[in-house]
XYZ file of C-alpha atoms in Angstrom:
204
model
C -120.992 190.047 99.762
C -119.540 190.099 96.228
C -116.184 191.137 97.549
C -116.214 188.325 100.140
C -117.141 185.828 97.446
C -114.317 187.008 95.224
C -111.853 186.735 98.095
C -113.136 183.168 98.802
C -112.639 182.142 95.202
C -109.142 183.670 95.083
C -108.277 181.952 98.389
C -109.524 178.617 96.997
C -107.415 179.051 93.840
C -104.334 179.743 95.965
C -105.117 176.655 98.058
C -105.451 174.471 94.967
C -102.182 175.717 93.477
C -100.354 175.435 96.792
C -101.800 171.998 97.471
C -100.643 170.781 94.074
C -97.234 172.402 93.742
C -95.897 173.427 97.130
C -97.304 171.737 100.217
C -95.291 168.773 101.538
C -97.231 165.523 101.255
C -97.417 165.083 105.032
C -99.005 168.520 105.392
C -101.567 168.144 102.564
C -104.133 166.054 104.447
C -104.212 168.547 107.359
C -104.701 171.564 105.108
C -107.243 169.665 103.064
C -109.294 168.770 106.145
C -109.094 172.332 107.429
C -110.241 173.789 104.107
C -113.109 171.323 103.856
C -114.234 172.230 107.346
C -114.118 175.944 106.575
C -116.209 175.360 103.431
C -118.726 173.205 105.318
C -119.200 175.957 107.901
C -119.639 178.555 105.154
C -122.055 176.275 103.368
C -124.193 175.752 106.499
C -124.280 179.499 107.122
C -125.450 180.145 103.568
C -128.076 177.400 103.720
C -129.539 178.887 106.946
C -129.564 182.378 105.476
C -131.160 181.100 102.292
C -133.943 179.417 104.300
C -134.577 182.545 106.307
C -134.651 184.707 103.175
C -136.659 182.282 101.056
C -139.635 184.628 100.727
C -137.420 187.461 99.507
C -134.507 185.568 98.009
C -131.948 187.570 96.105
C -129.748 186.418 93.238
C -126.523 187.173 95.143
C -127.617 184.788 97.908
C -128.291 181.962 95.460
C -124.964 182.703 93.653
C -123.046 182.611 96.916
C -124.645 179.383 98.023
C -124.052 177.731 94.660
C -120.433 178.897 94.480
C -119.604 177.616 97.969
C -121.286 174.315 97.208
C -119.277 173.923 93.966
C -116.025 174.804 95.744
C -116.828 172.274 98.534
C -117.671 169.589 96.048
C -114.498 170.121 93.985
C -112.426 170.152 97.125
C -114.043 167.178 98.921
C -114.615 164.872 95.976
C -111.956 162.170 95.977
C -109.472 164.399 97.836
C -109.374 167.357 95.441
C -109.281 165.169 92.340
C -111.048 167.572 89.903
C -108.821 170.603 90.407
C -105.795 168.298 90.607
C -106.490 166.895 87.152
C -106.697 170.408 85.768
C -103.450 171.416 87.486
C -101.819 168.211 86.285
C -102.359 169.099 82.633
C -100.974 172.631 83.223
C -98.015 171.159 85.162
C -97.148 168.697 82.389
C -96.779 171.458 79.762
C -95.144 174.045 82.027
C -92.362 171.741 83.301
C -91.964 169.534 80.259
C -88.574 170.799 79.141
C -87.162 170.925 82.679
C -88.229 167.309 83.378
C -86.533 166.150 80.177
C -83.359 167.968 81.219
C -83.437 166.218 84.628
C -83.941 162.848 82.961
C -80.807 163.480 80.842
C -78.838 164.325 83.963
C -80.013 161.197 85.706
C -79.099 158.980 82.724
C -75.668 160.729 82.509
C -75.049 160.143 86.205
C -75.087 163.822 87.212
C -78.127 163.275 89.410
C -78.209 160.261 91.755
C -79.976 159.110 94.882
C -78.779 161.552 97.578
C -80.597 160.458 100.698
C -79.008 158.691 103.666
C -81.075 155.578 103.036
C -80.018 155.370 99.367
C -83.598 154.380 98.477
C -83.574 155.808 94.965
C -84.861 159.232 96.027
C -82.976 162.244 94.724
C -83.764 165.564 96.442
C -83.734 168.404 93.959
C -83.221 172.000 94.867
C -86.544 173.604 95.744
C -87.059 176.169 92.992
C -89.826 177.114 90.642
C -91.273 175.628 88.577
C -91.547 172.563 90.848
C -91.026 169.395 88.781
C -92.036 166.876 91.436
C -94.790 167.647 93.960
C -94.652 167.115 97.647
C -91.046 168.165 98.158
C -89.454 168.266 94.733
C -87.931 164.781 95.099
C -87.654 162.325 92.233
C -87.475 158.543 92.386
C -84.776 156.889 90.351
C -85.315 153.191 89.521
C -82.170 151.269 88.537
C -81.516 147.696 87.428
C -78.951 145.240 88.811
C -76.267 146.746 86.608
C -76.903 150.208 88.060
C -78.459 151.399 84.791
C -81.403 153.784 84.992
C -84.710 152.030 84.257
C -87.157 154.792 85.088
C -87.404 158.285 86.561
C -90.512 159.067 88.590
C -91.759 162.631 89.138
C -94.466 162.793 91.764
C -97.820 164.319 90.912
C -99.183 163.224 94.270
C -97.307 161.524 97.152
C -100.590 160.061 98.421
C -102.257 160.294 101.828
C -105.019 158.404 103.658
C -106.124 155.815 101.045
C -105.094 158.013 98.084
C -102.627 156.527 95.634
C -99.199 157.819 94.645
C -99.319 159.283 91.167
C -96.323 159.919 88.899
C -95.127 161.218 85.584
C -92.762 158.382 84.649
C -90.029 158.451 82.093
C -88.559 155.137 80.925
C -86.686 153.775 77.943
C -86.337 150.330 79.490
C -88.244 147.613 77.598
C -89.141 145.594 80.682
C -90.430 148.660 82.549
C -92.429 149.666 79.509
C -94.125 146.256 79.468
C -94.922 146.581 83.121
C -96.431 150.037 82.621
C -98.349 148.868 79.620
C -99.921 146.093 81.746
C -100.950 148.751 84.279
C -102.502 150.815 81.503
C -104.435 147.906 80.135
C -105.747 146.882 83.558
C -106.668 150.385 84.759
C -106.723 152.753 81.731
C -108.755 155.358 83.676
C -105.844 155.857 86.006
C -102.870 155.054 83.828
C -101.962 156.152 80.282
C -99.108 156.812 77.920
C -98.549 160.514 77.397
C -96.010 160.298 74.581
C -92.959 158.241 73.670
C -91.204 157.086 76.869
C -93.492 159.186 79.068
C -96.353 157.782 81.209
C -98.828 158.949 83.748
C -99.079 156.206 86.388
C -101.195 155.665 89.460
C -99.712 153.385 92.076
C -102.421 152.150 94.363
C -101.171 151.250 97.860
């Protein structure tokens, strides 16, 4: 049972990392639902076994039940929010230099919107470390004079009623005022990370 529990924990960690860094945003909800269902089934099985063994309950059974419950809660609660916040902090530090380099290339005009719709999305080459989750696309916001106002790196592309979440770089005064207003109205979801860098939640 210990080996199975270890395998489950490792599988969950792989799921969390894949869900955050690799899975396309349109696949994420399906995998999330599937993983939640698997954990629910495992949880029910452990509850039934715990009830049957209640007169001679062993520590490993309680540990297994507790672990599966914790994994289910962390996965189900607000669409994986808890592990995502942990991964987000790791992601910020790991890809910090690379994101700054991309921002410089956007400002210098080396990177531009490269989709057929010309909707501000720039598709980057898919290589590790991923700098923008859900496909490694970035969103470039320009003003009327075609000057870069902001560069958005997706943390989450959003699904169901979940918001889109970004790391946002901007040196534009107007954009900064707009982001500051968002921070003041919803500080639990939006905050300034450092000079010119913000973490922003865009509720749909």
